[in-house]
PDB file of C-alpha atoms in Angstrom:
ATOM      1  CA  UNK A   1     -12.191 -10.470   1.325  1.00 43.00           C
ATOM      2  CA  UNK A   2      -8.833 -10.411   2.743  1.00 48.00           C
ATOM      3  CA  UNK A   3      -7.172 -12.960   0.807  1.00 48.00           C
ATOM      4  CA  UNK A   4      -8.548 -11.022  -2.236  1.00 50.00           C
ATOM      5  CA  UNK A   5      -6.022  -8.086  -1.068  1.00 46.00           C
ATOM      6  CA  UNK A   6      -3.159  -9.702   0.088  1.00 48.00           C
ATOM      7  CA  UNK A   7      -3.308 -12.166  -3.530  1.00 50.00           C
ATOM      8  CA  UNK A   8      -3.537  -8.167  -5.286  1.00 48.00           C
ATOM      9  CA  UNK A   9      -0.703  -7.049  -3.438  1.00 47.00           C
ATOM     10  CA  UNK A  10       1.574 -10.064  -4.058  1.00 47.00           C
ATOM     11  CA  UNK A  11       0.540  -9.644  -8.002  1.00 49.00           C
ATOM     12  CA  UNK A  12       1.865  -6.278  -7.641  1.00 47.00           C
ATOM     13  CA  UNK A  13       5.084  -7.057  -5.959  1.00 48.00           C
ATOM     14  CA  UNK A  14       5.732  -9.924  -8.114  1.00 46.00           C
ATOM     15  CA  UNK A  15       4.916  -7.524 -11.443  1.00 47.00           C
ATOM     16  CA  UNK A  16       7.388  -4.893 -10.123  1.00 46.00           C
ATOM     17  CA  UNK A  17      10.306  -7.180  -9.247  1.00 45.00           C
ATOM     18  CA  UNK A  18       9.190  -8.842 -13.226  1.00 45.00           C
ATOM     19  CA  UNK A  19       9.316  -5.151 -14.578  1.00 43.00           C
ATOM     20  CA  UNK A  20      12.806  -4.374 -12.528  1.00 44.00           C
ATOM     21  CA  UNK A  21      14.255  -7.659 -13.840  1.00 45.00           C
ATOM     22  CA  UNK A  22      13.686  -6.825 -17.080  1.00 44.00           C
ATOM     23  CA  UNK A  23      15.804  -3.916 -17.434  1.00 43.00           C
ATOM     24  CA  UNK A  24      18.502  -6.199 -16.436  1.00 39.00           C
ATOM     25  CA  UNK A  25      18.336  -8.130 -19.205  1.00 40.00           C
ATOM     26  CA  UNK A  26      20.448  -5.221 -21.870  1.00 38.00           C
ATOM     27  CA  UNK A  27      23.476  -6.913 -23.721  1.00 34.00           C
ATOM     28  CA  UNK A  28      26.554  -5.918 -24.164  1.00 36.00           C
ATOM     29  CA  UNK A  29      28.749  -7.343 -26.965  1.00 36.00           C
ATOM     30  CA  UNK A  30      32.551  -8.925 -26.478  1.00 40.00           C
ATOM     31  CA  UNK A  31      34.923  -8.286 -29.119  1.00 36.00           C
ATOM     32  CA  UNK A  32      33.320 -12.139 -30.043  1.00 36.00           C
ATOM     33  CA  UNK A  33      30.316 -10.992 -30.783  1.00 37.00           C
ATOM     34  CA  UNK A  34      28.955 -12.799 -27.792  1.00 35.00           C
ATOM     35  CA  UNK A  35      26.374 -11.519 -26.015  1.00 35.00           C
ATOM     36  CA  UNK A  36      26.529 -10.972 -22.053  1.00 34.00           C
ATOM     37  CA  UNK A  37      24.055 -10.001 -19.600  1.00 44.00           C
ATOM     38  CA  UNK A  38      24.587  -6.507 -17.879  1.00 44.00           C
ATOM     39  CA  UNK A  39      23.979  -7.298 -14.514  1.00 42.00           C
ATOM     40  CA  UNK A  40      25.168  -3.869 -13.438  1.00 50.00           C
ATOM     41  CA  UNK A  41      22.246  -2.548 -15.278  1.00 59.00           C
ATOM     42  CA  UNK A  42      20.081  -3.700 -12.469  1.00 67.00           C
ATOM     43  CA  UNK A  43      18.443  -0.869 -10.164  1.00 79.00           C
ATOM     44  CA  UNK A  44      18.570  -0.534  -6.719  1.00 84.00           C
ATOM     45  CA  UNK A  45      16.018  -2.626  -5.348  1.00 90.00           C
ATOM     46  CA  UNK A  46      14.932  -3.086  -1.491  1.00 94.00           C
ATOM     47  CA  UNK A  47      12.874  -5.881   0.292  1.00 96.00           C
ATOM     48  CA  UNK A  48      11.806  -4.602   3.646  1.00 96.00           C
ATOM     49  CA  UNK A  49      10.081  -4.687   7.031  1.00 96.00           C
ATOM     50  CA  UNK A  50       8.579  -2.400   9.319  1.00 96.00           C
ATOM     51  CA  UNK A  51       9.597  -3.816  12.883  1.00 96.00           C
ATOM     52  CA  UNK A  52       7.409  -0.827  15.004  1.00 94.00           C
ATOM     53  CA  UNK A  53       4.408  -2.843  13.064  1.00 93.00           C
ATOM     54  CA  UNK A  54       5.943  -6.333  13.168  1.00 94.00           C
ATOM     55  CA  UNK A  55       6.576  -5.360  17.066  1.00 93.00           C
ATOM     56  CA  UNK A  56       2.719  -5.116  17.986  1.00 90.00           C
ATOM     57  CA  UNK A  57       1.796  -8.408  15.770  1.00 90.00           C
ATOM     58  CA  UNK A  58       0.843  -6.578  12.717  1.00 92.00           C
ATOM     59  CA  UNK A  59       3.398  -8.239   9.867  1.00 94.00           C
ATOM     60  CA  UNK A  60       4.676  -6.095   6.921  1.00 95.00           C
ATOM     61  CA  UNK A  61       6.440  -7.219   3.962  1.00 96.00           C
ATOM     62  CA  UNK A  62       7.637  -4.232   1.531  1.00 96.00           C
ATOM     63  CA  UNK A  63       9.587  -3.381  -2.112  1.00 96.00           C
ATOM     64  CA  UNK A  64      11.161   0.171  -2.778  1.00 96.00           C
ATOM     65  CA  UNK A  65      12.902   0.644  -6.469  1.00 94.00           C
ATOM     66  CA  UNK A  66      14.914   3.196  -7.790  1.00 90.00           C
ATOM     67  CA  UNK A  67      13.200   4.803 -10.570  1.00 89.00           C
ATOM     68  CA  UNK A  68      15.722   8.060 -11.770  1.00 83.00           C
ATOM     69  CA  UNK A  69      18.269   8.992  -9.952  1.00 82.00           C
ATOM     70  CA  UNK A  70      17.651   9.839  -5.993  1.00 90.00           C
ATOM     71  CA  UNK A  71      13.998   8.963  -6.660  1.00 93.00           C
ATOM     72  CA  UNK A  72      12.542   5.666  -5.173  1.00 94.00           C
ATOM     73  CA  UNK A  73       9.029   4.529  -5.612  1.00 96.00           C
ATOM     74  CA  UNK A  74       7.774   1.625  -3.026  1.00 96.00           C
ATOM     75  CA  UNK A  75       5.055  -0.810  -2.340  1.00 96.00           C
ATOM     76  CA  UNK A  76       4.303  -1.731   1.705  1.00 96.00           C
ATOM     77  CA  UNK A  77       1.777  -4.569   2.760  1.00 95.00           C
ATOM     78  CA  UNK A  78       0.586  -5.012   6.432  1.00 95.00           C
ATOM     79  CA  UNK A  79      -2.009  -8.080   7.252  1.00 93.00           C
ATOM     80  CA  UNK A  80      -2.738  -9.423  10.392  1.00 89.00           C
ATOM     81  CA  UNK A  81      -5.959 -11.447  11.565  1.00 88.00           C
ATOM     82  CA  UNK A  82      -6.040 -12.589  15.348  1.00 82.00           C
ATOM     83  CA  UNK A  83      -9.157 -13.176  17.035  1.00 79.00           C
ATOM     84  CA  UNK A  84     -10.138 -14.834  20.169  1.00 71.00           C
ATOM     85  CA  UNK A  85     -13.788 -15.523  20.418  1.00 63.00           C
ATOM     86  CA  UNK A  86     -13.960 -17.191  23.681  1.00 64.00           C
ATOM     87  CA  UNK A  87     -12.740 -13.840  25.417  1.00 62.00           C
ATOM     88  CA  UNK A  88     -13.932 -11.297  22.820  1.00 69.00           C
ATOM     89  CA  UNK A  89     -10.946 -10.243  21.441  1.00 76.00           C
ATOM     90  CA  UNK A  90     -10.318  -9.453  18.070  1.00 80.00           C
ATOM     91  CA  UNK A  91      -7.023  -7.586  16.371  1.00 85.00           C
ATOM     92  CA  UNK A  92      -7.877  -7.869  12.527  1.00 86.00           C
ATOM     93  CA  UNK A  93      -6.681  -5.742   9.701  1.00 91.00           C
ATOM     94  CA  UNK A  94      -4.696  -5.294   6.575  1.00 92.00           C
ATOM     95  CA  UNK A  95      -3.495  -2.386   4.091  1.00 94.00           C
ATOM     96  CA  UNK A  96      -0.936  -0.811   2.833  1.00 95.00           C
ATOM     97  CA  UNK A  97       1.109   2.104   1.808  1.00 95.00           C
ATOM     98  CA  UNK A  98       2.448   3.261  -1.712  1.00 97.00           C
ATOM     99  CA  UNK A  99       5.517   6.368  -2.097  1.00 96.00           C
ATOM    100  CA  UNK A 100       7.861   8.169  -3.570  1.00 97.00           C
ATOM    101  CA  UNK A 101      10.889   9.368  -2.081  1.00 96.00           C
ATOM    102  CA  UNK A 102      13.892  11.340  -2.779  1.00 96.00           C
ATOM    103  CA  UNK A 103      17.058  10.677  -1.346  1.00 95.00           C
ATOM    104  CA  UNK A 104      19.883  12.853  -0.348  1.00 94.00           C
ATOM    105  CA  UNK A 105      22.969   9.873   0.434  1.00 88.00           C
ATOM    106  CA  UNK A 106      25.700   8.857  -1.466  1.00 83.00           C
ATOM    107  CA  UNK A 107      24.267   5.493  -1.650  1.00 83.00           C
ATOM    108  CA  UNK A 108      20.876   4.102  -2.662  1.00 83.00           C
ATOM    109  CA  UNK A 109      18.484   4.320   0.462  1.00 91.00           C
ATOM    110  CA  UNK A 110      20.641   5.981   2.449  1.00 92.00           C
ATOM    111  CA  UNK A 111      20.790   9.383   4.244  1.00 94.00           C
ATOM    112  CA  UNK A 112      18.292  11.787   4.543  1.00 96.00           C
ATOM    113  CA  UNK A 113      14.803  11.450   2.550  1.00 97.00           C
ATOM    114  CA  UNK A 114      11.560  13.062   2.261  1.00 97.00           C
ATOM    115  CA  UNK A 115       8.638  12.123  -0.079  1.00 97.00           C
ATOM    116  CA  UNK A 116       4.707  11.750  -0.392  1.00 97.00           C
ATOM    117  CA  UNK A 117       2.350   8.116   0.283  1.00 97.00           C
ATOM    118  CA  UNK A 118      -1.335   7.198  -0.069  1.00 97.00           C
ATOM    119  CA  UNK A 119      -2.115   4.843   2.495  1.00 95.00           C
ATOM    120  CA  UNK A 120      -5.537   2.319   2.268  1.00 94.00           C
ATOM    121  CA  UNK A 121      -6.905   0.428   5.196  1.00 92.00           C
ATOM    122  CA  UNK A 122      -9.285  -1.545   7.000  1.00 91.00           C
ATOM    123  CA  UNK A 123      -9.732  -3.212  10.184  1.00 88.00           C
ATOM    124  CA  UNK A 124     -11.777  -4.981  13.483  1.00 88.00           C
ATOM    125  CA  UNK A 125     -10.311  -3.908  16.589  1.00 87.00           C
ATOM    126  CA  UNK A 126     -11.843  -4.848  19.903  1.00 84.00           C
ATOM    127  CA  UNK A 127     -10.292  -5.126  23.603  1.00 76.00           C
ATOM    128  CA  UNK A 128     -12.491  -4.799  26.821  1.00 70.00           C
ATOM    129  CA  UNK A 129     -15.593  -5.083  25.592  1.00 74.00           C
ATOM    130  CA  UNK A 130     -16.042  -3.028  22.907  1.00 81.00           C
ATOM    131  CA  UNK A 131     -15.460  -2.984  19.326  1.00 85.00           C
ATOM    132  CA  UNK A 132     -14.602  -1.011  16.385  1.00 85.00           C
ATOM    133  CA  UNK A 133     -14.995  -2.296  12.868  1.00 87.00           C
ATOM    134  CA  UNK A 134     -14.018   0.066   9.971  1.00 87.00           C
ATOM    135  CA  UNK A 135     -17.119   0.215   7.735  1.00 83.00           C
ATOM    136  CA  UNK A 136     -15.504   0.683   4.647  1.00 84.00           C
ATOM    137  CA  UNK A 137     -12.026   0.833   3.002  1.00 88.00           C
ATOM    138  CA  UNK A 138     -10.575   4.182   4.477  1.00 89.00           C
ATOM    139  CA  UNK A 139      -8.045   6.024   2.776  1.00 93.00           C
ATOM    140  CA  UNK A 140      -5.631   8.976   3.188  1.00 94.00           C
ATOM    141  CA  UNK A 141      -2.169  10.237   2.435  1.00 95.00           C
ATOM    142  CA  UNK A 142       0.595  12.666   3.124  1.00 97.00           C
ATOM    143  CA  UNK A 143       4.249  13.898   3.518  1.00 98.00           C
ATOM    144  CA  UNK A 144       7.217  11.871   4.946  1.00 97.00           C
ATOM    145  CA  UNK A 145      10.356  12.885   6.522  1.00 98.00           C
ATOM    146  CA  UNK A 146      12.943  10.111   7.808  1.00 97.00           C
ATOM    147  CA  UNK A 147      16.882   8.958   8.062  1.00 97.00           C
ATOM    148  CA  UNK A 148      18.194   5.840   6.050  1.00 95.00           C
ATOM    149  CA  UNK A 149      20.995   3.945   8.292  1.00 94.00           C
ATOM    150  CA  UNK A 150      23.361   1.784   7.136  1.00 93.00           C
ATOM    151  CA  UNK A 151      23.921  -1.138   9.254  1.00 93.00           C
ATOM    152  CA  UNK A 152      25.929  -3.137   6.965  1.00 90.00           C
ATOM    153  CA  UNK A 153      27.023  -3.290   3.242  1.00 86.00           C
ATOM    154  CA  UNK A 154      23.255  -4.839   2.306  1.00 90.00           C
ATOM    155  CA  UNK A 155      21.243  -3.871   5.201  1.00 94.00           C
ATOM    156  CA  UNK A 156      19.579  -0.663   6.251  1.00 95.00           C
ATOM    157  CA  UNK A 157      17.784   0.807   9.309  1.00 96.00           C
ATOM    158  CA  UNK A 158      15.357   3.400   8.114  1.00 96.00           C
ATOM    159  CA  UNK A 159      13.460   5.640  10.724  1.00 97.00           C
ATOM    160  CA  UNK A 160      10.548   7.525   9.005  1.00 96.00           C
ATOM    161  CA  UNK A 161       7.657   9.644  10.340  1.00 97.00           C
ATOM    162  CA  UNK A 162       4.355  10.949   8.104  1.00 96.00           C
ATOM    163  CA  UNK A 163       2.264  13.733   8.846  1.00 97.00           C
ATOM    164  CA  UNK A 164      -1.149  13.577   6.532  1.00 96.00           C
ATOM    165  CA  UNK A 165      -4.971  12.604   7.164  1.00 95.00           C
ATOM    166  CA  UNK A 166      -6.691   9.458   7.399  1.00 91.00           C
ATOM    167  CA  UNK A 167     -10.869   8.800   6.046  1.00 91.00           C
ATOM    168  CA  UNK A 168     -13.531   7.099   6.746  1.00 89.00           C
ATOM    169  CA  UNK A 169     -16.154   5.198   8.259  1.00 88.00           C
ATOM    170  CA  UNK A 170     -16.580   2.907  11.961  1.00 86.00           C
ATOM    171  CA  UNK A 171     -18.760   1.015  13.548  1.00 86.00           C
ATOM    172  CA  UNK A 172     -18.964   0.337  17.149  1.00 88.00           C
ATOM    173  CA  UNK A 173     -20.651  -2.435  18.730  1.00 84.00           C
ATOM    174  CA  UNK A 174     -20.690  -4.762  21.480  1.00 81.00           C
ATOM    175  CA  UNK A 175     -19.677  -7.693  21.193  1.00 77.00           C
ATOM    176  CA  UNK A 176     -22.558 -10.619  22.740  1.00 72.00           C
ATOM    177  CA  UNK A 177     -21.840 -13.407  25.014  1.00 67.00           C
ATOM    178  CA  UNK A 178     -24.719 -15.701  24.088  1.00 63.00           C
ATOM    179  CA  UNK A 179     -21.970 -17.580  22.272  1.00 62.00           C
ATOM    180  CA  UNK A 180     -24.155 -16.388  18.665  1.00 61.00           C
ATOM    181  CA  UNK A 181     -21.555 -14.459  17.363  1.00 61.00           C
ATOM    182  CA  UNK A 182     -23.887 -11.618  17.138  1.00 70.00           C
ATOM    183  CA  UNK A 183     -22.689  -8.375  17.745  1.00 75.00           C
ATOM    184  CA  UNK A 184     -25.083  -5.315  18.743  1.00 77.00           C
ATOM    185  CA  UNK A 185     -24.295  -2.375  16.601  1.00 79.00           C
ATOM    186  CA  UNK A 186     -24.101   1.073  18.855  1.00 81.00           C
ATOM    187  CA  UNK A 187     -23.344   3.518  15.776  1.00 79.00           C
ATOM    188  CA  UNK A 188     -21.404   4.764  12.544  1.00 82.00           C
ATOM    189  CA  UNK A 189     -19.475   7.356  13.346  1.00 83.00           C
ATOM    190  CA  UNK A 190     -16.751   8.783  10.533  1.00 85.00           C
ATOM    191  CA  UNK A 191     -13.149   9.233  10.872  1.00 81.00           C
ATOM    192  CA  UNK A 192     -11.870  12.420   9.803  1.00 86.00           C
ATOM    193  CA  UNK A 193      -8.278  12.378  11.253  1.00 87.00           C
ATOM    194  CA  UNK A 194      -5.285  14.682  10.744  1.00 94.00           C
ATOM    195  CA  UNK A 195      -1.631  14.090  12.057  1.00 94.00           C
ATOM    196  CA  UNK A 196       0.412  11.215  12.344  1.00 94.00           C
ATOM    197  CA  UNK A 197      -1.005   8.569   9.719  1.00 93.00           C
ATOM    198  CA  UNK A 198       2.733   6.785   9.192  1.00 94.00           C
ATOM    199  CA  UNK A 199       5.664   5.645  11.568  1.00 94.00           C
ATOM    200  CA  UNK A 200       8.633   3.376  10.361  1.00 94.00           C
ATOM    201  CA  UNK A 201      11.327   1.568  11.679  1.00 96.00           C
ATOM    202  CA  UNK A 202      12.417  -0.335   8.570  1.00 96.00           C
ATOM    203  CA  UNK A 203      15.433  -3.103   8.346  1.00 96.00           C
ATOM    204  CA  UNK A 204      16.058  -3.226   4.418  1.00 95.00           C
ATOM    205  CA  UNK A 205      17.515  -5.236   2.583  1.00 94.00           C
ATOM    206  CA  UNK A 206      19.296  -3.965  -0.496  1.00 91.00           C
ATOM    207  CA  UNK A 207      19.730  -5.385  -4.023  1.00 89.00           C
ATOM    208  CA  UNK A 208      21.517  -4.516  -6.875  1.00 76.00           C
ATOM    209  CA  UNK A 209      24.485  -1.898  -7.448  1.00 75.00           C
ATOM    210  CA  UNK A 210      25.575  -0.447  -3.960  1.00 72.00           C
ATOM    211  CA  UNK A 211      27.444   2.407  -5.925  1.00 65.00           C
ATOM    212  CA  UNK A 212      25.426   5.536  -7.056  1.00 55.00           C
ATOM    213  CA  UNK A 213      26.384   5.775 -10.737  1.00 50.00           C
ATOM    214  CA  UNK A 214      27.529   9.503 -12.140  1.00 45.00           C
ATOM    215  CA  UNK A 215      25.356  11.682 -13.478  1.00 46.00           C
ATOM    216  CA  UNK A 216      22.171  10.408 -11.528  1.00 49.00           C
ATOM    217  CA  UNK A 217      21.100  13.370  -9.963  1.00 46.00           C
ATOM    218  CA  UNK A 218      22.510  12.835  -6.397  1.00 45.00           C
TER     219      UNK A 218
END
């Protein structure tokens, strides 16, 4: 079920920002002895959106984490379930995306990157008359190359594109107007698709130490 996924996803986010809290939570002592959190000791951390998705009514909600140095690992979540039975329309689906990038800026998220992302997916799309309903959970991956932007001192543009392959399975079918609900299968066809499986227009939103400390890597 949907909810299923997007409740799995949120468990996820809310385990990596737990995880990414955590480290934190190191103490320093004062000449006192009193023990004070090292707030500096928190990673780079992004929230994020993908407005080319947001744009065509498909939401996206995103984390991206420093994990050593230029690296970056990151979560993405798209949902979106908009139907219309009286005229037959239907624009359903959800997914997401999960990365690692390296970056080549001076600042977290920022300049040039490149990485690799898995991608899982599924979805009921149907306009005019006919429909295509993904018959299983599809999968794929591949290779990213983009350009972080800095917009302001906590806000990034990020344009991305990924070249990689897409599989799985589709059904077609029409959709009936005996006002049933039925739909009349046509076929299964699979989806073996290579090129663009990836395009991203991020604004991000940047936590945590906007300073790349020495000796990081970058």
């Amino acid at each position: 079920m949907p909810m299923a996924w997007t409740k799995a996803f949120v468990a996820t986010l809310l385990f990596t920002v737990a995880i990414t809290g955590s480290r934190a939570q190191s103490v320093e002592s004062d000449s006192a002895g009193t023990s004070l959190t090292c707030l500096s000791s928190l990673p780079p951390l992004a929230l994020k959106t993908n407005l080319l998705y947001d744009a065509v009514l498909v939401p996206t909600i995103g984390i991206e984490v420093s994990v050593y140095g230029p690296w970056t690992v990151s979560l993405d979540w798209f949902y979106t379930w908009i139907s219309s039975n009286r005229h037959h329309r239907y624009w359903q689906g959800y997914g997401g995306y999960i990365g690692v990038r390296h970056y080549w800026g001076e600042q977290p998220f920022t300049g040039h990157h490149a990485g690799l992302y898995a991608l899982g997916l599924t979805y009921d799309v149907e306009w005019g008359g006919r429909g295509y309903q993904a018959a299983k959970f599809g999968w794929g991956g591949g290779v990213e190359y983009g350009y972080s932007l800095p917009v302001s001192s906590r806000l990034n543009l990020d344009f991305s594109i990924g070249l990689g392959f897409q599989d799985g399975e589709y059904k077609e079918y029409l959709p009936a107007d005996d006002n049933t609900g039925h739909y009349l299968w046509q076929s299964t066809r699979k989806r073996h698709w290579w090129g663009p499986t990836k395009a991203e227009v991020s604004l991000k939103w940047i936590l945590g130490p906007l300073k790349v400390k020495k000796g990081d890597g970058r």
